[in-house]
Amino acid sequence: MTSTRTKLEVNDYFLYYGDFKALDSISVEMPERAITAIIGPSGCGKSTFLRSFNRMNELILGVRTEGAVKMESQDIFSIDVVELRRRVGMVFQKPNPFPKSIYDNVAYGPRAHGIRDRAQLDEIVEKSLRRAALWNEVKDDLHKSGLALSGGQQQRLCIARALAVEPEIILMDEPASALDPIATLKIEELMQELKEDYTIVIVTHNMQQAARASDYTAFFMMHDDRSGYLNEFGPTKKIFTAPENKETEDYITGRFG
Amino acid sequence: MVDKAEIMMDTVAQTSIQELRSNIARRHLIQKLAFGTLWAAALAAVGMLLAITFYVIFNGFQVINWEFLTTPPAGGLGGEGGISTTIVATIYLVGITTTIATPLGIGAAIYLAEYASEIRGARGVMKTVVNVVRFGVETLNGVPSIVFGLFGFALFVTTLQFGFSLLSAGLAGACLVLPVIIRASEEALYAVPRGLREGSLALGATKWQTTWKVVLPAAAPGIITGVILSVGRIISETAVFYVTLGGSLRMPTGLMSGGRSMALHVFYLATETRAFDKSMGTGAILIITIVLINLTINILSRRLSARLSGG
Ligand SMILES: Nc1ncnc2c1ncn2[C@@H]1O[C@H](COP(=O)(O)OP(=O)(O)O)[C@@H](O)[C@H]1O
Ligand SMILES: [Mg+2]
């Protein structure tokens, strides 16, 4: 853990899908340049919570929120959403490269933000692909379709695509759940390198992955009478060795969920 | 409890095995009958279509030659001459209708598929308007084409005084194929995975950039299919042009020229002349054109699935 400066801060945050309360009074602070894992049973609101940081939930009709989400103490709702999403990148559960060439996939973001210079784009594409540990595998066919890559490569392409717009935070929603164990390990290694420069928040279904790859863990829970809430948050080591909550312990030892 | 369940399962199993034995021959027979009936129906349907196609092409080919394609029709009861002016008129019509209907149709489809569904608070007026538009498109798709013709005649030919002209016919034809293009484009847009849109938005691209740079290119083969489909529709349309284009045999020279499309020529030759063979000849060329169009559509849709799966 290189730093303990707070990057993301959530305060008494609620999210409703129409009448359905999906997140119930979440308060948490996530440190900069560290990996925070979000774990918890299916449907407890992990994805919903993750998508709050880049305001992707706004795309869904009928979503309403209460409370504060701050990035470096600035209310994210006061930041222009286009700028916010440049600063807060996202990698999705299912690799979703555009049906374009590898080059155009990575150059997409910079172009959307107005970079036209070919030499500059070339440089960004190479740098991002190197950073995503994909350059050596694709440098000779940058003009091949991104969809022609393997699942693991596609996911790293999506990471490169996110890095190309120089984000500060990378959100990952079960980025390895569709990948084989070797590709999964590659993504985890990559995360360790990326946390030197980026703040990473990752949703994962996989306890070992959270234990192995993260610095902090947020355990989400829900009950019949209470929807998604934060049950426990702390350094991963502590959560996995000496959790304060009985429920946390039950969950990580696989007694339910 | 356990015993009871086991006993019940036993009885059920026994009766079903007995039934199976006594049924087996009958079930095979029914299967054969059903299969045979379906096969006969398919054979009859395909046979009928092939018969029509070959009849027209076989009879038609006897009059088709270079001269037939390149000389203008002479008119009169004998139906002398070729079909050159009708080919030109058809090409003009296709050009005018697609130029008008394509941007309008795609624009409407983008609005319906990408923007209308997101109107926030969507209360009242706007939502109703969108639903009415969608219902209208569905309905227009099923309206007999002569109704579009009458509308075109009333509005373009008489009220706006464009007369019997390529302009009137092109505008009426555009109305006819608009629903085709809107429907095909809307479907193509819906088929674009949601993950692509989210991927683009999550990079900080605006909604419009996402639509223009990601969604439209991904949907392009489907949209182009719709446009080509409407080209086929224009080539084979008769009723609309009967009441908007007139029947002039002269070579069209501009938007205000009247004219006669190939399909319309088939109709005139068959009903007003003795040149039934030439009617067949023109029909054969129409059939071949439509076959080529359908082949193009097949290739395009195969390319669409290839593109969306990484080929
Ligand atoms: N678009 C949506 N509309 C309505 N309810 C939703 C929507 N997305 C998720 N939910 C509900 O919100 C809850 C949390 O979902 P989600 O954040 O996807 O959970 P997780 O990622 O932990 O499995 C679930 O009960 C889910 O059914
Ligand atoms: Mg999820």
XYZ file of C-alpha atoms and ligand atoms in Angstrom:
596
model
C 0.000 0.000 0.000
C 1.830 2.963 -1.337
C -0.426 5.725 -0.164
C -3.389 6.324 2.039
C -4.670 9.482 0.423
C -8.377 9.186 -0.246
C -9.302 9.123 -3.918
C -12.971 8.244 -3.783
C -15.346 9.104 -1.009
C -18.930 7.992 -0.689
C -21.193 9.414 1.942
C -24.604 8.105 3.000
C -25.305 7.127 -0.607
C -28.625 5.612 -1.746
C -29.599 4.407 -5.200
C -33.090 3.517 -6.364
C -34.214 1.763 -9.540
C -37.693 3.254 -9.625
C -39.170 2.192 -6.282
C -36.574 -0.500 -5.681
C -33.808 0.526 -3.307
C -30.628 -1.112 -4.626
C -28.060 0.648 -2.434
C -28.741 1.535 1.155
C -26.736 4.206 2.901
C -23.223 3.430 1.677
C -20.329 5.297 3.240
C -16.750 4.443 2.381
C -13.405 6.018 1.504
C -11.171 4.402 -1.093
C -7.438 5.110 -1.069
C -5.459 6.356 -4.026
C -3.141 4.080 -6.059
C -4.470 0.943 -4.469
C -6.759 -1.857 -5.487
C -10.084 -1.988 -3.722
C -12.101 -5.151 -4.241
C -15.853 -5.212 -3.916
C -17.193 -8.598 -2.924
C -20.575 -9.904 -1.907
C -23.377 -12.213 -3.015
C -25.079 -11.876 -6.395
C -27.569 -9.051 -6.613
C -26.303 -7.133 -3.595
C -25.516 -4.087 -5.732
C -21.794 -4.414 -6.502
C -22.163 -3.484 -10.170
C -24.621 -0.745 -9.347
C -22.177 0.702 -6.824
C -19.262 0.524 -9.271
C -21.274 2.224 -11.994
C -21.981 5.091 -9.615
C -18.413 6.353 -9.903
C -18.635 7.106 -13.626
C -22.344 7.890 -13.519
C -23.241 5.039 -15.868
C -26.420 4.464 -13.881
C -27.728 7.689 -15.350
C -28.274 5.819 -18.611
C -31.007 3.795 -16.978
C -34.437 5.383 -16.859
C -35.899 5.861 -13.418
C -32.636 5.774 -11.462
C -32.501 8.166 -8.536
C -29.716 8.746 -6.029
C -29.241 10.412 -2.676
C -26.073 11.247 -0.821
C -22.618 12.202 -2.017
C -19.979 10.638 -4.226
C -16.727 12.562 -4.323
C -13.501 12.261 -6.264
C -10.632 14.053 -4.562
C -13.221 15.856 -2.440
C -15.080 17.136 -5.501
C -18.719 16.154 -5.955
C -18.792 13.998 -9.114
C -22.182 15.385 -10.046
C -20.599 18.813 -10.412
C -18.076 17.487 -12.948
C -19.135 17.379 -16.595
C -20.060 13.766 -17.264
C -17.838 13.549 -20.360
C -14.833 14.765 -18.373
C -15.733 12.535 -15.423
C -15.807 9.463 -17.638
C -12.462 10.383 -19.149
C -10.982 10.513 -15.663
C -12.801 7.391 -14.466
C -12.341 4.536 -16.938
C -14.289 1.309 -16.941
C -13.638 -2.291 -17.948
C -16.734 -4.432 -18.340
C -17.557 -7.977 -17.376
C -17.845 -9.143 -20.963
C -14.989 -7.868 -23.154
C -16.603 -5.330 -25.462
C -14.099 -4.167 -28.075
C -15.646 -2.154 -30.891
C -15.989 -3.951 -34.241
C -13.015 -1.922 -35.464
C -9.288 -2.500 -35.826
C -7.085 -2.854 -32.751
C -5.603 0.546 -33.557
C -8.991 2.230 -33.915
C -10.204 0.663 -30.684
C -7.395 2.265 -28.705
C -7.487 5.541 -30.657
C -11.256 5.811 -30.215
C -11.184 7.622 -26.883
C -8.444 10.132 -27.753
C -10.190 10.875 -31.051
C -13.505 11.384 -29.283
C -11.791 13.935 -27.057
C -10.436 15.765 -30.079
C -6.948 14.438 -30.820
C -6.495 14.318 -34.602
C -2.721 14.305 -35.094
C -1.693 10.964 -36.546
C 1.763 10.846 -34.952
C 0.328 11.669 -31.561
C -2.338 8.976 -31.939
C 0.314 6.430 -32.978
C 2.225 7.238 -29.830
C -0.825 6.973 -27.583
C -1.842 3.650 -29.148
C 1.594 2.117 -28.654
C 1.947 3.427 -25.124
C -1.487 2.208 -24.073
C -1.038 -1.230 -25.618
C 2.358 -1.577 -23.916
C 0.849 -0.493 -20.613
C -1.877 -3.136 -21.029
C 0.740 -5.830 -21.756
C -0.695 -6.430 -25.208
C 1.755 -4.629 -27.493
C 4.075 -7.541 -28.161
C 1.192 -9.772 -29.162
C -0.456 -7.345 -31.574
C 2.177 -4.885 -32.793
C 2.359 -6.536 -36.197
C -1.347 -6.534 -36.898
C -2.738 -3.358 -35.443
C -5.179 -3.232 -38.324
C -6.726 -6.580 -37.550
C -10.221 -6.490 -36.034
C -10.233 -6.273 -32.258
C -12.873 -8.996 -32.292
C -10.416 -11.446 -33.830
C -8.409 -11.540 -30.575
C -8.855 -14.140 -27.842
C -11.064 -13.319 -24.861
C -8.126 -12.459 -22.618
C -6.539 -10.301 -25.306
C -9.857 -8.572 -25.919
C -10.082 -7.711 -22.254
C -6.545 -6.291 -22.273
C -7.475 -4.357 -25.417
C -10.371 -2.864 -23.460
C -7.952 -1.948 -20.679
C -5.625 -0.309 -23.243
C -8.615 1.535 -24.678
C -9.444 2.866 -21.212
C -5.819 3.853 -20.506
C -5.617 5.807 -23.772
C -7.649 8.698 -22.363
C -5.349 9.007 -19.341
C -7.788 8.165 -16.558
C -7.002 8.395 -12.859
C -9.329 5.634 -11.782
C -10.125 2.309 -13.449
C -13.357 0.536 -12.560
C -13.478 -3.170 -13.330
C -16.668 -5.216 -13.130
C -15.690 -8.872 -12.824
C -13.165 -8.368 -15.639
C -11.967 -11.964 -15.581
C -15.216 -13.830 -15.087
C -15.414 -14.719 -18.784
C -11.734 -15.734 -19.028
C -9.735 -18.906 -18.492
C -7.365 -19.159 -15.478
C -4.239 -18.164 -17.412
C -5.851 -15.095 -18.940
C -7.226 -14.284 -15.486
C -3.756 -14.406 -13.978
C -2.465 -12.069 -16.686
C -5.162 -9.536 -15.843
C -4.293 -9.789 -12.148
C -0.593 -9.245 -12.840
C -1.494 -6.295 -14.981
C -3.575 -4.806 -12.169
C -0.563 -4.967 -9.856
C 1.455 -2.936 -12.360
C -1.335 -0.475 -12.999
C -1.915 0.370 -9.355
C 1.436 2.193 -9.359
C -0.304 4.914 -11.346
C -4.015 4.332 -11.072
C -6.662 3.813 -8.454
C -8.413 0.553 -9.191
C -11.821 -0.569 -7.995
C -12.697 -4.121 -8.945
C -15.878 -6.114 -8.441
C -15.146 -9.776 -8.126
C -17.064 -12.926 -7.466
C -13.904 -14.811 -6.743
C -12.740 -14.796 -3.108
C -9.211 -15.951 -3.946
C -8.923 -13.195 -6.488
C -9.923 -10.567 -3.953
C -7.531 -12.005 -1.374
C -4.704 -12.304 -3.887
C -5.036 -9.124 -5.840
C -6.493 -6.382 -3.689
C -5.267 -4.053 -0.975
C -8.662 -3.185 0.448
C -11.900 -5.094 0.447
C -15.451 -3.857 0.677
C -17.940 -6.566 1.586
C -21.477 -5.857 0.380
C -24.453 -7.696 1.747
C -28.211 -7.739 1.532
C -31.074 -9.216 3.496
C -34.755 -9.768 2.910
C -35.508 -6.539 4.708
C -32.461 -4.547 3.636
C -31.043 -4.183 0.136
C -27.398 -3.696 -0.814
C -25.396 -2.199 2.015
C -21.749 -2.123 2.994
C -21.232 -4.747 5.650
C -17.546 -4.318 6.245
C -14.628 -2.417 4.760
C -10.949 -2.634 5.551
C -7.501 -3.770 4.465
C -7.852 -7.046 2.579
C -5.533 -8.832 4.984
C -7.682 -7.925 7.908
C -10.968 -8.767 6.196
C -9.678 -12.190 5.252
C -7.908 -13.043 8.497
C -9.732 -11.239 11.241
C -13.084 -9.896 10.022
C -15.118 -7.994 12.550
C -18.468 -9.296 11.336
C -19.686 -12.836 11.673
C -21.375 -12.481 8.260
C -18.155 -11.446 6.588
C -16.414 -14.455 8.000
C -19.208 -16.771 6.887
C -19.090 -15.347 3.407
C -15.349 -15.491 2.842
C -15.094 -18.982 4.240
C -17.783 -20.014 1.771
C -20.474 -20.822 4.277
C -22.985 -19.003 2.087
C -23.282 -16.863 -1.052
C -43.089 -40.378 2.859
C -40.202 -41.871 0.910
C -41.983 -45.158 0.393
C -45.087 -43.479 -0.901
C -43.132 -41.468 -3.417
C -41.320 -44.522 -4.658
C -44.529 -46.472 -5.112
C -46.079 -43.622 -7.030
C -43.087 -43.373 -9.327
C -43.260 -47.093 -9.951
C -46.868 -47.014 -11.076
C -46.270 -44.036 -13.307
C -43.262 -45.717 -14.866
C -45.148 -48.933 -15.512
C -48.107 -47.382 -17.247
C -45.913 -45.216 -19.422
C -43.849 -48.165 -20.583
C -46.994 -50.082 -21.486
C -48.350 -47.140 -23.381
C -45.100 -46.753 -25.196
C -45.287 -50.326 -26.501
C -48.805 -50.044 -27.826
C -48.145 -46.567 -29.225
C -44.990 -47.068 -31.022
C -46.256 -48.036 -34.452
C -48.920 -45.359 -34.404
C -46.414 -42.671 -33.425
C -44.124 -43.624 -36.254
C -47.018 -43.454 -38.673
C -48.093 -40.003 -37.492
C -44.516 -38.813 -37.748
C -44.322 -40.062 -41.330
C -47.638 -38.476 -42.272
C -46.665 -35.119 -40.753
C -43.286 -35.157 -42.406
C -44.777 -36.140 -45.751
C -47.395 -33.392 -45.603
C -44.846 -30.734 -44.767
C -42.583 -31.976 -47.512
C -45.389 -31.878 -50.058
C -46.345 -28.352 -49.004
C -42.777 -27.163 -49.342
C -42.429 -28.839 -52.705
C -45.669 -27.303 -53.997
C -44.702 -23.820 -52.818
C -41.201 -23.906 -54.237
C -42.431 -25.612 -57.411
C -45.003 -22.915 -58.046
C -42.478 -20.131 -57.588
C -39.923 -21.826 -59.787
C -42.556 -22.481 -62.453
C -43.538 -18.807 -62.594
C -39.934 -17.656 -62.655
C -38.869 -20.062 -65.372
C -41.984 -19.436 -67.440
C -41.323 -15.705 -67.472
C -37.595 -15.992 -68.005
C -37.915 -18.661 -70.705
C -40.533 -16.731 -72.659
C -38.903 -13.434 -71.981
C -35.458 -14.431 -73.175
C -36.737 -14.930 -76.685
C -37.138 -11.185 -77.129
C -34.195 -9.997 -75.048
C -31.225 -8.806 -77.062
C -29.047 -5.736 -77.246
C -31.442 -3.935 -79.538
C -34.364 -4.594 -77.183
C -32.430 -2.997 -74.352
C -31.231 0.016 -76.300
C -34.118 1.171 -78.459
C -37.008 3.204 -77.137
C -40.482 1.701 -77.230
C -42.451 2.849 -80.282
C -45.876 2.691 -78.729
C -49.039 1.709 -80.559
C -50.991 -1.516 -80.435
C -48.131 -3.571 -81.839
C -45.843 -2.628 -78.959
C -42.934 -2.185 -81.324
C -39.455 -1.184 -80.160
C -37.410 -1.867 -77.067
C -37.370 -0.649 -73.494
C -34.456 1.790 -73.255
C -36.468 4.748 -71.980
C -38.172 2.618 -69.331
C -34.796 1.427 -68.041
C -33.629 5.023 -67.762
C -36.860 6.076 -66.053
C -36.501 3.213 -63.557
C -32.925 4.182 -62.751
C -33.992 7.796 -62.250
C -36.800 6.686 -59.945
C -34.522 4.515 -57.847
C -32.051 7.386 -57.577
C -34.658 9.953 -56.556
C -36.475 7.769 -54.041
C -33.360 6.524 -52.293
C -31.879 10.026 -52.163
C -35.004 11.281 -50.426
C -35.992 8.277 -48.334
C -32.599 7.069 -47.096
C -31.534 10.054 -44.967
C -35.095 10.600 -43.716
C -35.597 6.927 -42.901
C -32.261 6.426 -41.176
C -32.704 9.669 -39.254
C -36.136 8.634 -38.048
C -34.851 5.182 -37.078
C -31.948 6.644 -35.101
C -34.336 8.914 -33.296
C -36.752 6.101 -32.482
C -34.125 3.542 -31.489
C -31.493 5.678 -29.787
C -33.117 8.824 -28.469
C -36.896 8.479 -28.121
C -36.635 5.634 -25.626
C -34.560 7.818 -23.344
C -36.758 10.820 -23.073
C -36.597 11.520 -19.418
C -39.674 11.935 -17.346
C -41.214 10.788 -20.653
C -44.555 12.019 -19.461
C -47.474 12.732 -21.729
C -47.021 14.454 -25.020
C -43.564 13.329 -26.141
C -44.106 9.695 -25.297
C -47.459 9.710 -27.055
C -45.909 11.297 -30.128
C -43.220 8.622 -30.240
C -45.744 5.821 -29.868
C -47.941 7.309 -32.581
C -44.941 7.562 -34.922
C -43.986 3.964 -34.267
C -47.551 2.756 -34.774
C -47.773 4.850 -37.927
C -44.651 3.250 -39.363
C -46.014 -0.221 -38.652
C -49.316 0.614 -40.269
C -47.869 2.327 -43.334
C -45.846 -0.808 -43.999
C -49.078 -2.687 -44.591
C -51.048 -0.072 -46.534
C -51.718 -1.078 -50.175
C -49.379 0.801 -52.456
C -52.171 2.295 -54.546
C -53.120 4.317 -51.469
C -49.653 5.870 -51.492
C -50.252 6.467 -55.212
C -53.505 8.283 -54.572
C -51.887 10.369 -51.871
C -49.021 11.188 -54.226
C -51.431 12.055 -56.983
C -53.471 14.356 -54.765
C -50.503 16.103 -53.150
C -47.656 16.133 -55.664
C -49.364 15.805 -59.050
C -52.312 18.148 -58.483
C -51.970 20.295 -55.353
C -48.274 21.078 -55.759
C -48.688 20.948 -59.555
C -45.649 18.803 -60.238
C -47.811 16.962 -62.805
C -47.059 13.436 -63.952
C -43.328 13.583 -63.435
C -40.300 11.838 -61.996
C -40.466 14.334 -59.144
C -44.050 13.409 -58.209
C -43.316 9.717 -58.626
C -40.039 9.940 -56.723
C -41.703 11.710 -53.792
C -44.604 9.241 -53.714
C -42.138 6.348 -54.043
C -40.105 7.754 -51.156
C -43.239 7.735 -48.979
C -43.817 4.129 -50.006
C -40.370 2.892 -48.991
C -39.842 5.093 -45.932
C -41.420 2.508 -43.600
C -39.241 -0.202 -45.137
C -36.058 1.755 -44.451
C -37.168 2.874 -40.990
C -38.087 -0.655 -39.930
C -34.901 -2.253 -41.257
C -32.702 0.457 -39.746
C -34.466 0.309 -36.392
C -33.992 -3.461 -36.234
C -30.335 -3.102 -37.212
C -29.808 -0.495 -34.478
C -31.507 -2.655 -31.844
C -29.251 -5.550 -32.833
C -26.140 -3.579 -31.861
C -25.086 -4.918 -28.445
C -25.648 -2.603 -25.503
C -22.076 -3.262 -24.383
C -20.739 -1.354 -27.393
C -22.710 1.746 -26.497
C -21.637 1.542 -22.854
C -18.024 0.963 -23.883
C -18.047 4.161 -25.889
C -19.879 6.280 -23.318
C -17.577 5.029 -20.561
C -14.630 6.515 -22.458
C -16.234 9.935 -22.294
C -17.641 9.932 -25.815
C -20.898 11.834 -26.107
C -24.154 10.179 -27.013
C -23.899 11.543 -30.556
C -20.273 10.396 -30.995
C -21.345 6.977 -29.787
C -24.212 6.850 -32.253
C -22.147 8.128 -35.167
C -18.838 6.316 -34.622
C -19.877 3.043 -33.025
C -23.560 2.253 -33.341
C -24.149 3.315 -36.947
C -21.075 1.551 -38.378
C -22.034 -1.623 -36.517
C -25.574 -1.375 -37.848
C -24.544 -0.329 -41.364
C -24.956 -3.688 -43.112
C -28.489 -4.009 -41.751
C -29.333 -0.449 -42.736
C -27.903 -0.934 -46.221
C -29.982 -4.080 -46.500
C -33.070 -1.978 -45.830
C -32.072 0.516 -48.508
C -31.457 -2.228 -51.060
C -34.757 -3.821 -50.117
C -36.465 -0.532 -50.881
C -34.654 -0.323 -54.226
C -36.223 -3.679 -55.072
C -39.575 -2.371 -53.933
C -39.311 0.652 -56.249
C -38.206 -1.448 -59.197
C -41.191 -3.740 -58.845
C -43.779 -1.104 -57.898
C -46.567 -0.392 -60.390
C -49.608 1.130 -58.717
C -47.907 4.180 -57.232
C -46.269 5.136 -60.498
C -49.380 4.469 -62.545
C -50.989 7.505 -60.930
C -47.916 9.720 -60.461
C -45.553 9.093 -63.354
C -48.021 8.820 -66.234
C -46.979 6.561 -69.059
C -44.880 8.641 -71.428
C -42.569 6.645 -73.663
C -40.174 9.519 -74.172
C -36.689 9.553 -72.732
C -36.811 11.404 -69.376
C -34.600 14.479 -69.359
C -35.118 15.881 -65.887
C -37.124 15.870 -62.693
C -40.208 17.297 -64.389
C -40.282 14.715 -67.183
C -43.004 12.124 -67.161
C -42.083 8.571 -67.974
C -42.733 4.916 -67.606
C -40.884 2.556 -65.295
C -40.128 -0.993 -66.414
C -42.753 -2.577 -64.178
C -45.289 -0.070 -65.453
C -44.244 -0.913 -69.003
C -44.943 -4.587 -68.348
C -48.435 -3.602 -67.286
C -49.051 -1.318 -70.287
C -47.671 -3.863 -72.781
C -49.827 -6.614 -71.354
C -53.046 -4.601 -71.211
C -52.819 -2.207 -74.154
C -50.781 -3.982 -76.840
C -50.457 -7.316 -78.548
C -46.775 -7.548 -77.582
C -47.202 -10.046 -74.785
C -43.753 -11.506 -75.471
C -42.136 -8.131 -74.884
C -44.052 -7.812 -71.644
C -42.505 -11.139 -70.641
C -39.082 -9.967 -71.751
C -39.293 -6.883 -69.559
C -40.620 -9.011 -66.717
C -37.686 -11.397 -67.079
C -35.231 -8.539 -66.733
C -37.093 -7.372 -63.621
C -36.895 -10.848 -62.106
C -33.184 -11.093 -62.757
C -32.620 -7.667 -61.216
C -34.545 -8.643 -58.093
C -32.611 -11.912 -57.810
C -29.355 -9.966 -57.979
C -30.635 -7.596 -55.305
C -31.535 -10.469 -53.015
C -28.134 -12.047 -53.513
C -26.531 -8.758 -52.503
C -28.657 -8.675 -49.364
C -27.630 -12.232 -48.481
C -23.961 -11.415 -48.828
C -24.398 -8.272 -46.748
C -26.172 -9.968 -43.874
C -23.523 -12.672 -43.807
C -20.937 -9.931 -43.576
C -22.871 -8.343 -40.713
C -22.743 -11.439 -38.566
C -19.081 -11.890 -39.473
C -18.304 -8.340 -38.455
C -20.095 -8.600 -35.132
C -18.326 -11.852 -34.311
C -14.817 -10.911 -35.362
C -14.402 -12.278 -38.910
N -31.383 -1.724 -14.722
C -31.935 -2.185 -13.595
N -33.241 -1.960 -13.342
C -33.813 -2.428 -12.219
N -33.181 -3.119 -11.268
C -31.864 -3.389 -11.471
C -31.182 -2.938 -12.638
N -29.887 -3.347 -12.562
C -29.794 -4.026 -11.389
N -30.970 -4.042 -10.730
C -31.226 -4.690 -9.423
O -30.396 -4.109 -8.455
C -29.851 -5.088 -7.612
C -28.347 -5.050 -7.657
O -27.911 -5.422 -8.933
P -26.368 -5.459 -9.315
O -25.770 -4.152 -8.987
O -26.266 -5.897 -10.726
O -25.841 -6.598 -8.345
P -24.474 -7.404 -8.390
O -23.567 -6.765 -9.367
O -23.973 -7.353 -6.973
O -24.833 -8.812 -8.748
C -30.426 -6.428 -8.081
O -31.536 -6.744 -7.261
C -30.868 -6.148 -9.470
O -31.978 -6.943 -9.793
Mg -22.675 -7.564 -11.203
